JSON list of C-alpha atoms in Angstrom, two decimals:
[
{"chain": "A", "resi": 23, "resn": "ALA", "atom": "CA", "xyz": [-20.98, -58.49, -70.77]},
{"chain": "A", "resi": 24, "resn": "GLN", "atom": "CA", "xyz": [-23.85, -56.54, -70.57]},
{"chain": "A", "resi": 25, "resn": "SER", "atom": "CA", "xyz": [-24.75, -52.59, -70.82]},
{"chain": "A", "resi": 26, "resn": "VAL", "atom": "CA", "xyz": [-27.25, -50.35, -71.98]},
{"chain": "A", "resi": 27, "resn": "THR", "atom": "CA", "xyz": [-27.39, -47.89, -73.68]},
{"chain": "A", "resi": 28, "resn": "GLN", "atom": "CA", "xyz": [-30.23, -44.60, -73.82]},
{"chain": "A", "resi": 29, "resn": "LEU", "atom": "CA", "xyz": [-30.19, -42.44, -76.75]},
{"chain": "A", "resi": 30, "resn": "GLY", "atom": "CA", "xyz": [-30.44, -38.48, -75.70]},
{"chain": "A", "resi": 31, "resn": "SER", "atom": "CA", "xyz": [-29.16, -37.63, -71.98]},
{"chain": "A", "resi": 32, "resn": "HIS", "atom": "CA", "xyz": [-32.61, -35.07, -72.26]},
{"chain": "A", "resi": 33, "resn": "VAL", "atom": "CA", "xyz": [-35.72, -35.40, -74.47]},
{"chain": "A", "resi": 34, "resn": "SER", "atom": "CA", "xyz": [-37.91, -32.27, -74.39]},
{"chain": "A", "resi": 35, "resn": "VAL", "atom": "CA", "xyz": [-41.76, -32.68, -75.26]},
{"chain": "A", "resi": 36, "resn": "SER", "atom": "CA", "xyz": [-44.79, -30.71, -75.57]},
{"chain": "A", "resi": 37, "resn": "GLU", "atom": "CA", "xyz": [-47.77, -31.59, -73.50]},
{"chain": "A", "resi": 38, "resn": "GLY", "atom": "CA", "xyz": [-50.36, -33.98, -75.53]},
{"chain": "A", "resi": 39, "resn": "ALA", "atom": "CA", "xyz": [-46.92, -35.09, -77.57]},
{"chain": "A", "resi": 40, "resn": "LEU", "atom": "CA", "xyz": [-45.07, -38.37, -78.17]},
{"chain": "A", "resi": 41, "resn": "VAL", "atom": "CA", "xyz": [-42.57, -39.26, -75.73]},
{"chain": "A", "resi": 42, "resn": "LEU", "atom": "CA", "xyz": [-40.27, -41.32, -76.89]},
{"chain": "A", "resi": 43, "resn": "LEU", "atom": "CA", "xyz": [-37.44, -42.50, -75.32]},
{"chain": "A", "resi": 44, "resn": "ARG", "atom": "CA", "xyz": [-34.69, -44.76, -76.43]},
{"chain": "A", "resi": 45, "resn": "CYS", "atom": "CA", "xyz": [-33.05, -47.88, -74.68]},
{"chain": "A", "resi": 46, "resn": "ASN", "atom": "CA", "xyz": [-30.77, -50.30, -76.70]},
{"chain": "A", "resi": 47, "resn": "TYR", "atom": "CA", "xyz": [-28.91, -53.29, -74.76]},
{"chain": "A", "resi": 48, "resn": "SER", "atom": "CA", "xyz": [-26.30, -55.80, -75.83]},
{"chain": "A", "resi": 49, "resn": "SER", "atom": "CA", "xyz": [-26.77, -58.89, -73.50]},
{"chain": "A", "resi": 50, "resn": "SER", "atom": "CA", "xyz": [-24.92, -62.68, -74.95]},
{"chain": "A", "resi": 51, "resn": "VAL", "atom": "CA", "xyz": [-28.41, -64.10, -73.54]},
{"chain": "A", "resi": 52, "resn": "PRO", "atom": "CA", "xyz": [-32.42, -63.15, -74.10]},
{"chain": "A", "resi": 53, "resn": "PRO", "atom": "CA", "xyz": [-32.54, -61.30, -71.37]},
{"chain": "A", "resi": 54, "resn": "TYR", "atom": "CA", "xyz": [-35.16, -59.36, -68.67]},
{"chain": "A", "resi": 55, "resn": "LEU", "atom": "CA", "xyz": [-35.41, -55.68, -69.39]},
{"chain": "A", "resi": 56, "resn": "PHE", "atom": "CA", "xyz": [-37.41, -53.03, -67.05]},
{"chain": "A", "resi": 57, "resn": "TRP", "atom": "CA", "xyz": [-38.13, -48.92, -67.41]},
{"chain": "A", "resi": 58, "resn": "TYR", "atom": "CA", "xyz": [-37.73, -47.51, -64.01]},
{"chain": "A", "resi": 59, "resn": "VAL", "atom": "CA", "xyz": [-38.83, -43.66, -63.65]},
{"chain": "A", "resi": 60, "resn": "GLN", "atom": "CA", "xyz": [-37.28, -41.42, -60.45]},
{"chain": "A", "resi": 61, "resn": "TYR", "atom": "CA", "xyz": [-39.03, -38.36, -59.70]},
{"chain": "A", "resi": 62, "resn": "PRO", "atom": "CA", "xyz": [-36.50, -35.33, -57.53]},
{"chain": "A", "resi": 63, "resn": "ASN", "atom": "CA", "xyz": [-35.17, -36.76, -54.66]},
{"chain": "A", "resi": 64, "resn": "GLN", "atom": "CA", "xyz": [-37.46, -39.88, -54.71]},
{"chain": "A", "resi": 65, "resn": "GLY", "atom": "CA", "xyz": [-36.19, -43.23, -55.44]},
{"chain": "A", "resi": 66, "resn": "LEU", "atom": "CA", "xyz": [-36.80, -45.28, -58.17]},
{"chain": "A", "resi": 67, "resn": "GLN", "atom": "CA", "xyz": [-40.11, -46.91, -59.29]},
{"chain": "A", "resi": 68, "resn": "LEU", "atom": "CA", "xyz": [-40.72, -49.41, -61.82]},
{"chain": "A", "resi": 69, "resn": "LEU", "atom": "CA", "xyz": [-42.72, -48.21, -65.02]},
{"chain": "A", "resi": 70, "resn": "LEU", "atom": "CA", "xyz": [-42.80, -52.06, -66.74]},
{"chain": "A", "resi": 71, "resn": "LYS", "atom": "CA", "xyz": [-41.12, -55.51, -66.90]},
{"chain": "A", "resi": 72, "resn": "TYR", "atom": "CA", "xyz": [-40.42, -58.00, -70.36]},
{"chain": "A", "resi": 73, "resn": "THR", "atom": "CA", "xyz": [-39.32, -61.27, -68.80]},
{"chain": "A", "resi": 74, "resn": "SER", "atom": "CA", "xyz": [-39.57, -63.01, -72.23]},
{"chain": "A", "resi": 75, "resn": "ALA", "atom": "CA", "xyz": [-43.73, -63.48, -72.83]},
{"chain": "A", "resi": 76, "resn": "ALA", "atom": "CA", "xyz": [-45.74, -60.55, -74.66]},
{"chain": "A", "resi": 77, "resn": "THR", "atom": "CA", "xyz": [-43.43, -58.29, -76.73]},
{"chain": "A", "resi": 78, "resn": "LEU", "atom": "CA", "xyz": [-45.38, -55.04, -76.51]},
{"chain": "A", "resi": 79, "resn": "VAL", "atom": "CA", "xyz": [-45.19, -54.28, -72.35]},
{"chain": "A", "resi": 80, "resn": "LYS", "atom": "CA", "xyz": [-47.85, -52.04, -70.49]},
{"chain": "A", "resi": 81, "resn": "GLY", "atom": "CA", "xyz": [-46.26, -50.54, -67.77]},
{"chain": "A", "resi": 82, "resn": "ILE", "atom": "CA", "xyz": [-48.27, -47.83, -65.23]},
{"chain": "A", "resi": 83, "resn": "ASN", "atom": "CA", "xyz": [-49.43, -44.57, -65.84]},
{"chain": "A", "resi": 84, "resn": "GLY", "atom": "CA", "xyz": [-50.33, -45.52, -69.40]},
{"chain": "A", "resi": 85, "resn": "PHE", "atom": "CA", "xyz": [-46.80, -46.27, -70.12]},
{"chain": "A", "resi": 86, "resn": "GLU", "atom": "CA", "xyz": [-45.94, -48.82, -73.07]},
{"chain": "A", "resi": 87, "resn": "ALA", "atom": "CA", "xyz": [-42.29, -50.74, -74.21]},
{"chain": "A", "resi": 88, "resn": "GLU", "atom": "CA", "xyz": [-41.74, -53.01, -77.12]},
{"chain": "A", "resi": 89, "resn": "PHE", "atom": "CA", "xyz": [-38.64, -55.42, -77.16]},
{"chain": "A", "resi": 90, "resn": "LYS", "atom": "CA", "xyz": [-37.63, -55.92, -80.03]},
{"chain": "A", "resi": 91, "resn": "LYS", "atom": "CA", "xyz": [-35.10, -58.70, -80.25]},
{"chain": "A", "resi": 92, "resn": "SER", "atom": "CA", "xyz": [-33.87, -58.06, -84.56]},
{"chain": "A", "resi": 93, "resn": "GLU", "atom": "CA", "xyz": [-32.79, -54.52, -83.25]},
{"chain": "A", "resi": 94, "resn": "THR", "atom": "CA", "xyz": [-31.81, -54.98, -78.87]},
{"chain": "A", "resi": 95, "resn": "SER", "atom": "CA", "xyz": [-34.14, -52.29, -78.60]},
{"chain": "A", "resi": 96, "resn": "PHE", "atom": "CA", "xyz": [-36.48, -51.72, -75.83]},
{"chain": "A", "resi": 97, "resn": "HIS", "atom": "CA", "xyz": [-37.86, -48.23, -76.41]},
{"chain": "A", "resi": 98, "resn": "LEU", "atom": "CA", "xyz": [-40.53, -46.36, -74.39]},
{"chain": "A", "resi": 99, "resn": "THR", "atom": "CA", "xyz": [-43.35, -44.88, -75.39]},
{"chain": "A", "resi": 100, "resn": "LYS", "atom": "CA", "xyz": [-46.64, -42.38, -74.31]},
{"chain": "A", "resi": 101, "resn": "PRO", "atom": "CA", "xyz": [-48.79, -41.18, -76.61]},
{"chain": "A", "resi": 102, "resn": "SER", "atom": "CA", "xyz": [-49.60, -38.23, -74.73]},
{"chain": "A", "resi": 103, "resn": "ALA", "atom": "CA", "xyz": [-47.73, -36.45, -72.50]},
{"chain": "A", "resi": 104, "resn": "HIS", "atom": "CA", "xyz": [-49.09, -35.08, -69.40]},
{"chain": "A", "resi": 105, "resn": "MET", "atom": "CA", "xyz": [-46.73, -32.75, -66.98]},
{"chain": "A", "resi": 106, "resn": "SER", "atom": "CA", "xyz": [-46.57, -34.95, -64.59]},
{"chain": "A", "resi": 107, "resn": "ASP", "atom": "CA", "xyz": [-44.65, -37.16, -66.97]},
{"chain": "A", "resi": 108, "resn": "ALA", "atom": "CA", "xyz": [-41.20, -34.87, -66.33]},
{"chain": "A", "resi": 109, "resn": "ALA", "atom": "CA", "xyz": [-38.47, -36.90, -64.46]},
{"chain": "A", "resi": 110, "resn": "GLU", "atom": "CA", "xyz": [-35.53, -39.55, -65.30]},
{"chain": "A", "resi": 111, "resn": "TYR", "atom": "CA", "xyz": [-36.23, -41.99, -66.78]},
{"chain": "A", "resi": 112, "resn": "PHE", "atom": "CA", "xyz": [-33.51, -45.38, -66.44]},
{"chain": "A", "resi": 113, "resn": "CYS", "atom": "CA", "xyz": [-33.64, -48.18, -69.05]},
{"chain": "A", "resi": 114, "resn": "ALA", "atom": "CA", "xyz": [-31.94, -51.70, -67.22]},
{"chain": "A", "resi": 115, "resn": "VAL", "atom": "CA", "xyz": [-31.68, -55.07, -68.18]},
{"chain": "A", "resi": 116, "resn": "LYS", "atom": "CA", "xyz": [-30.49, -58.34, -66.45]},
{"chain": "A", "resi": 117, "resn": "ASN", "atom": "CA", "xyz": [-29.43, -62.30, -67.53]},
{"chain": "A", "resi": 118, "resn": "SER", "atom": "CA", "xyz": [-31.28, -64.61, -65.72]},
{"chain": "A", "resi": 119, "resn": "GLY", "atom": "CA", "xyz": [-29.90, -66.35, -62.99]},
{"chain": "A", "resi": 120, "resn": "GLY", "atom": "CA", "xyz": [-28.01, -63.98, -60.31]},
{"chain": "A", "resi": 121, "resn": "ASP", "atom": "CA", "xyz": [-26.87, -61.32, -62.58]},
{"chain": "A", "resi": 122, "resn": "LYS", "atom": "CA", "xyz": [-27.12, -57.98, -61.38]},
{"chain": "A", "resi": 123, "resn": "VAL", "atom": "CA", "xyz": [-29.40, -55.29, -62.70]},
{"chain": "A", "resi": 124, "resn": "ILE", "atom": "CA", "xyz": [-27.75, -53.09, -65.03]},
{"chain": "A", "resi": 125, "resn": "PHE", "atom": "CA", "xyz": [-28.73, -49.60, -65.26]},
{"chain": "A", "resi": 126, "resn": "GLY", "atom": "CA", "xyz": [-28.03, -47.11, -68.53]},
{"chain": "A", "resi": 127, "resn": "PRO", "atom": "CA", "xyz": [-27.12, -43.87, -68.23]},
{"chain": "A", "resi": 128, "resn": "GLY", "atom": "CA", "xyz": [-30.35, -42.38, -68.09]},
{"chain": "A", "resi": 129, "resn": "THR", "atom": "CA", "xyz": [-32.76, -40.28, -69.72]},
{"chain": "A", "resi": 130, "resn": "SER", "atom": "CA", "xyz": [-34.33, -36.76, -68.01]},
{"chain": "A", "resi": 131, "resn": "LEU", "atom": "CA", "xyz": [-37.61, -36.13, -69.28]},
{"chain": "A", "resi": 132, "resn": "SER", "atom": "CA", "xyz": [-39.08, -32.52, -69.74]},
{"chain": "A", "resi": 133, "resn": "VAL", "atom": "CA", "xyz": [-42.84, -31.66, -71.04]},
{"chain": "A", "resi": 134, "resn": "ILE", "atom": "CA", "xyz": [-43.18, -28.16, -72.18]},
{"chain": "A", "resi": 135, "resn": "PRO", "atom": "CA", "xyz": [-46.50, -26.57, -71.19]},
{"chain": "B", "resi": 17, "resn": "ASP", "atom": "CA", "xyz": [-48.97, -51.61, -47.90]},
{"chain": "B", "resi": 18, "resn": "ALA", "atom": "CA", "xyz": [-45.36, -53.54, -48.10]},
{"chain": "B", "resi": 19, "resn": "MET", "atom": "CA", "xyz": [-42.49, -51.12, -48.94]},
{"chain": "B", "resi": 20, "resn": "VAL", "atom": "CA", "xyz": [-39.35, -50.50, -48.43]},
{"chain": "B", "resi": 21, "resn": "ILE", "atom": "CA", "xyz": [-38.23, -47.32, -45.94]},
{"chain": "B", "resi": 22, "resn": "GLN", "atom": "CA", "xyz": [-35.48, -45.51, -45.61]},
{"chain": "B", "resi": 23, "resn": "ASN", "atom": "CA", "xyz": [-34.36, -43.22, -42.88]},
{"chain": "B", "resi": 24, "resn": "PRO", "atom": "CA", "xyz": [-33.62, -40.69, -42.87]},
{"chain": "B", "resi": 25, "resn": "ARG", "atom": "CA", "xyz": [-34.93, -39.06, -45.78]},
{"chain": "B", "resi": 26, "resn": "TYR", "atom": "CA", "xyz": [-31.86, -36.09, -45.90]},
{"chain": "B", "resi": 27, "resn": "GLN", "atom": "CA", "xyz": [-28.96, -36.58, -43.52]},
{"chain": "B", "resi": 28, "resn": "VAL", "atom": "CA", "xyz": [-25.92, -33.78, -42.39]},
{"chain": "B", "resi": 29, "resn": "THR", "atom": "CA", "xyz": [-22.67, -35.17, -41.17]},
{"chain": "B", "resi": 30, "resn": "GLN", "atom": "CA", "xyz": [-19.77, -33.65, -40.95]},
{"chain": "B", "resi": 31, "resn": "PHE", "atom": "CA", "xyz": [-16.10, -34.25, -42.67]},
{"chain": "B", "resi": 32, "resn": "GLY", "atom": "CA", "xyz": [-14.78, -37.64, -41.41]},
{"chain": "B", "resi": 33, "resn": "LYS", "atom": "CA", "xyz": [-17.76, -38.82, -38.36]},
{"chain": "B", "resi": 34, "resn": "PRO", "atom": "CA", "xyz": [-18.93, -41.05, -39.18]},
{"chain": "B", "resi": 35, "resn": "VAL", "atom": "CA", "xyz": [-22.63, -42.06, -40.65]},
{"chain": "B", "resi": 36, "resn": "THR", "atom": "CA", "xyz": [-25.01, -44.69, -40.32]},
{"chain": "B", "resi": 37, "resn": "LEU", "atom": "CA", "xyz": [-27.76, -44.81, -43.18]},
{"chain": "B", "resi": 38, "resn": "SER", "atom": "CA", "xyz": [-30.70, -47.29, -42.43]},
{"chain": "B", "resi": 39, "resn": "CYS", "atom": "CA", "xyz": [-33.09, -49.39, -44.20]},
{"chain": "B", "resi": 40, "resn": "SER", "atom": "CA", "xyz": [-36.36, -51.92, -43.96]},
{"chain": "B", "resi": 41, "resn": "GLN", "atom": "CA", "xyz": [-38.40, -53.07, -45.70]},
{"chain": "B", "resi": 42, "resn": "THR", "atom": "CA", "xyz": [-42.06, -55.63, -45.21]},
{"chain": "B", "resi": 43, "resn": "LEU", "atom": "CA", "xyz": [-41.58, -57.13, -48.60]},
{"chain": "B", "resi": 44, "resn": "ASN", "atom": "CA", "xyz": [-39.70, -60.18, -47.00]},
{"chain": "B", "resi": 45, "resn": "HIS", "atom": "CA", "xyz": [-37.18, -60.18, -50.15]},
{"chain": "B", "resi": 46, "resn": "ASN", "atom": "CA", "xyz": [-34.24, -62.16, -49.75]},
{"chain": "B", "resi": 47, "resn": "VAL", "atom": "CA", "xyz": [-32.10, -59.78, -51.67]},
{"chain": "B", "resi": 48, "resn": "MET", "atom": "CA", "xyz": [-30.91, -56.42, -50.34]},
{"chain": "B", "resi": 49, "resn": "TYR", "atom": "CA", "xyz": [-29.43, -53.73, -52.10]},
{"chain": "B", "resi": 50, "resn": "TRP", "atom": "CA", "xyz": [-27.72, -50.18, -51.88]},
{"chain": "B", "resi": 51, "resn": "TYR", "atom": "CA", "xyz": [-26.53, -47.95, -54.55]},
{"chain": "B", "resi": 52, "resn": "GLN", "atom": "CA", "xyz": [-24.61, -44.82, -54.99]},
{"chain": "B", "resi": 53, "resn": "GLN", "atom": "CA", "xyz": [-26.20, -42.32, -56.85]},
{"chain": "B", "resi": 54, "resn": "LYS", "atom": "CA", "xyz": [-24.58, -38.79, -57.39]},
{"chain": "B", "resi": 55, "resn": "SER", "atom": "CA", "xyz": [-26.76, -36.14, -59.41]},
{"chain": "B", "resi": 56, "resn": "SER", "atom": "CA", "xyz": [-27.27, -36.43, -63.04]},
{"chain": "B", "resi": 57, "resn": "GLN", "atom": "CA", "xyz": [-25.87, -39.88, -62.80]},
{"chain": "B", "resi": 58, "resn": "ALA", "atom": "CA", "xyz": [-27.59, -44.07, -62.69]},
{"chain": "B", "resi": 59, "resn": "PRO", "atom": "CA", "xyz": [-27.01, -45.88, -59.45]},
{"chain": "B", "resi": 60, "resn": "LYS", "atom": "CA", "xyz": [-24.24, -47.44, -58.58]},
{"chain": "B", "resi": 61, "resn": "LEU", "atom": "CA", "xyz": [-24.32, -50.71, -57.30]},
{"chain": "B", "resi": 62, "resn": "LEU", "atom": "CA", "xyz": [-22.31, -50.86, -53.62]},
{"chain": "B", "resi": 63, "resn": "PHE", "atom": "CA", "xyz": [-22.94, -53.63, -52.55]},
{"chain": "B", "resi": 64, "resn": "HIS", "atom": "CA", "xyz": [-26.14, -56.69, -51.74]},
{"chain": "B", "resi": 65, "resn": "TYR", "atom": "CA", "xyz": [-26.92, -59.50, -49.44]},
{"chain": "B", "resi": 66, "resn": "TYR", "atom": "CA", "xyz": [-28.44, -62.62, -50.28]},
{"chain": "B", "resi": 67, "resn": "ASP", "atom": "CA", "xyz": [-29.78, -63.21, -47.35]},
{"chain": "B", "resi": 68, "resn": "LYS", "atom": "CA", "xyz": [-27.03, -62.85, -45.18]},
{"chain": "B", "resi": 69, "resn": "ASP", "atom": "CA", "xyz": [-24.65, -63.27, -47.18]},
{"chain": "B", "resi": 70, "resn": "PHE", "atom": "CA", "xyz": [-22.42, -60.12, -47.70]},
{"chain": "B", "resi": 71, "resn": "ASN", "atom": "CA", "xyz": [-21.23, -59.56, -52.21]},
{"chain": "B", "resi": 72, "resn": "ASN", "atom": "CA", "xyz": [-19.37, -56.45, -51.96]},
{"chain": "B", "resi": 73, "resn": "GLU", "atom": "CA", "xyz": [-18.52, -54.70, -55.32]},
{"chain": "B", "resi": 74, "resn": "ALA", "atom": "CA", "xyz": [-14.64, -54.50, -56.34]},
{"chain": "B", "resi": 75, "resn": "ASP", "atom": "CA", "xyz": [-14.48, -50.78, -56.76]},
{"chain": "B", "resi": 76, "resn": "THR", "atom": "CA", "xyz": [-16.81, -50.29, -53.24]},
{"chain": "B", "resi": 77, "resn": "PRO", "atom": "CA", "xyz": [-14.25, -48.17, -51.19]},
{"chain": "B", "resi": 78, "resn": "ASP", "atom": "CA", "xyz": [-13.21, -49.30, -47.50]},
{"chain": "B", "resi": 79, "resn": "ASN", "atom": "CA", "xyz": [-14.66, -46.70, -46.16]},
{"chain": "B", "resi": 80, "resn": "PHE", "atom": "CA", "xyz": [-18.20, -48.64, -46.83]},
{"chain": "B", "resi": 81, "resn": "GLN", "atom": "CA", "xyz": [-19.15, -50.84, -44.57]},
{"chain": "B", "resi": 82, "resn": "SER", "atom": "CA", "xyz": [-22.55, -52.77, -44.14]},
{"chain": "B", "resi": 83, "resn": "ARG", "atom": "CA", "xyz": [-24.91, -54.98, -41.64]},
{"chain": "B", "resi": 84, "resn": "ARG", "atom": "CA", "xyz": [-27.70, -56.69, -42.38]},
{"chain": "B", "resi": 85, "resn": "PRO", "atom": "CA", "xyz": [-29.28, -58.18, -38.43]},
{"chain": "B", "resi": 86, "resn": "ASN", "atom": "CA", "xyz": [-31.99, -59.83, -40.33]},
{"chain": "B", "resi": 87, "resn": "THR", "atom": "CA", "xyz": [-34.51, -59.84, -43.11]},
{"chain": "B", "resi": 88, "resn": "SER", "atom": "CA", "xyz": [-35.82, -57.13, -42.57]},
{"chain": "B", "resi": 89, "resn": "PHE", "atom": "CA", "xyz": [-33.40, -54.08, -41.62]},
{"chain": "B", "resi": 90, "resn": "CYS", "atom": "CA", "xyz": [-30.34, -53.58, -43.30]},
{"chain": "B", "resi": 91, "resn": "PHE", "atom": "CA", "xyz": [-27.52, -50.78, -42.98]},
{"chain": "B", "resi": 92, "resn": "LEU", "atom": "CA", "xyz": [-25.50, -48.53, -44.77]},
{"chain": "B", "resi": 93, "resn": "ASP", "atom": "CA", "xyz": [-22.05, -46.91, -42.80]},
{"chain": "B", "resi": 94, "resn": "ILE", "atom": "CA", "xyz": [-19.97, -45.18, -44.44]},
{"chain": "B", "resi": 95, "resn": "ARG", "atom": "CA", "xyz": [-16.99, -45.18, -41.64]},
{"chain": "B", "resi": 96, "resn": "SER", "atom": "CA", "xyz": [-15.13, -41.57, -42.72]},
{"chain": "B", "resi": 97, "resn": "PRO", "atom": "CA", "xyz": [-17.14, -39.49, -44.99]},
{"chain": "B", "resi": 98, "resn": "GLY", "atom": "CA", "xyz": [-15.53, -37.21, -47.83]},
{"chain": "B", "resi": 99, "resn": "LEU", "atom": "CA", "xyz": [-17.04, -34.41, -49.62]},
{"chain": "B", "resi": 100, "resn": "GLY", "atom": "CA", "xyz": [-17.03, -37.17, -52.58]},
{"chain": "B", "resi": 101, "resn": "ASP", "atom": "CA", "xyz": [-19.19, -39.10, -50.42]},
{"chain": "B", "resi": 102, "resn": "ALA", "atom": "CA", "xyz": [-22.09, -36.70, -50.86]},
{"chain": "B", "resi": 103, "resn": "ALA", "atom": "CA", "xyz": [-24.91, -38.57, -52.80]},
{"chain": "B", "resi": 104, "resn": "MET", "atom": "CA", "xyz": [-28.53, -40.14, -53.15]},
{"chain": "B", "resi": 105, "resn": "TYR", "atom": "CA", "xyz": [-28.12, -43.36, -51.47]},
{"chain": "B", "resi": 106, "resn": "LEU", "atom": "CA", "xyz": [-30.88, -46.05, -52.50]},
{"chain": "B", "resi": 107, "resn": "CYS", "atom": "CA", "xyz": [-31.89, -49.34, -50.91]},
{"chain": "B", "resi": 108, "resn": "ALA", "atom": "CA", "xyz": [-33.38, -51.83, -53.10]},
{"chain": "B", "resi": 109, "resn": "THR", "atom": "CA", "xyz": [-35.18, -54.96, -52.30]},
{"chain": "B", "resi": 110, "resn": "SER", "atom": "CA", "xyz": [-35.52, -57.94, -55.31]},
{"chain": "B", "resi": 111, "resn": "THR", "atom": "CA", "xyz": [-37.04, -61.68, -54.43]},
{"chain": "B", "resi": 112, "resn": "PRO", "atom": "CA", "xyz": [-33.45, -64.21, -55.28]},
{"chain": "B", "resi": 113, "resn": "LEU", "atom": "CA", "xyz": [-33.46, -63.89, -59.11]},
{"chain": "B", "resi": 114, "resn": "GLY", "atom": "CA", "xyz": [-34.51, -60.07, -59.60]},
{"chain": "B", "resi": 115, "resn": "ASP", "atom": "CA", "xyz": [-36.62, -61.10, -62.81]},
{"chain": "B", "resi": 116, "resn": "TYR", "atom": "CA", "xyz": [-39.74, -59.14, -61.50]},
{"chain": "B", "resi": 117, "resn": "GLY", "atom": "CA", "xyz": [-37.14, -55.94, -60.34]},
{"chain": "B", "resi": 118, "resn": "TYR", "atom": "CA", "xyz": [-36.07, -53.84, -57.98]},
{"chain": "B", "resi": 119, "resn": "THR", "atom": "CA", "xyz": [-38.42, -52.26, -55.18]},
{"chain": "B", "resi": 120, "resn": "PHE", "atom": "CA", "xyz": [-36.92, -49.23, -53.83]},
{"chain": "B", "resi": 121, "resn": "GLY", "atom": "CA", "xyz": [-36.96, -46.93, -51.23]},
{"chain": "B", "resi": 122, "resn": "SER", "atom": "CA", "xyz": [-37.15, -43.40, -51.41]},
{"chain": "B", "resi": 123, "resn": "GLY", "atom": "CA", "xyz": [-33.12, -42.45, -50.85]},
{"chain": "B", "resi": 124, "resn": "THR", "atom": "CA", "xyz": [-31.17, -40.88, -48.14]},
{"chain": "B", "resi": 125, "resn": "ARG", "atom": "CA", "xyz": [-29.59, -37.81, -49.37]},
{"chain": "B", "resi": 126, "resn": "LEU", "atom": "CA", "xyz": [-26.41, -37.32, -47.80]},
{"chain": "B", "resi": 127, "resn": "THR", "atom": "CA", "xyz": [-24.50, -33.68, -47.57]},
{"chain": "B", "resi": 128, "resn": "VAL", "atom": "CA", "xyz": [-21.29, -34.41, -45.94]},
{"chain": "B", "resi": 129, "resn": "VAL", "atom": "CA", "xyz": [-19.97, -30.69, -44.87]}
]
């Protein structure tokens, strides 16, 4: 069965500092991987997705993530945090075919001025 | 812009009084999903439609029902809301394989009094 873990339920960074949000997955086959962002009282918005093309994926708002098969990881990074990045971030995995997307538990990102 | 729209954004209902939440989409996606999200948790899938085929999650309470009268609209009916049903309800859509990610609506925040 697929599963997703996100290390750190809360992460705080200073404005301008590197953002690193960790995601590890378990899947028996090469998966599709996603990062979503959720602002307070909003739905989830797709930040980026990995679908077996380039291992380094660039998304919206300056975020990127790297798929590392050997580490079963898909960590999300941004070189310089902005106050507007404060939100909840969810990593998600899906096998090819009709399987459902499995969401991780989420990481709440705080940005300190 | 193509999108997923949920109405209302905020809904207050009385304990035990039936309530209906609505979702519409202009993306012409085959698949529509309903998720329940409680505070600081990942979204939990309640059910989904592949066209008119209804797929219920095994642990979704009987209190939750859904209708999809056409491609564009999907409804979530809560027959007898309890205090534990207070949550954010998210509608999402996708293409059949879901490998491009899901498009979410802004959600409906349900309060039960």
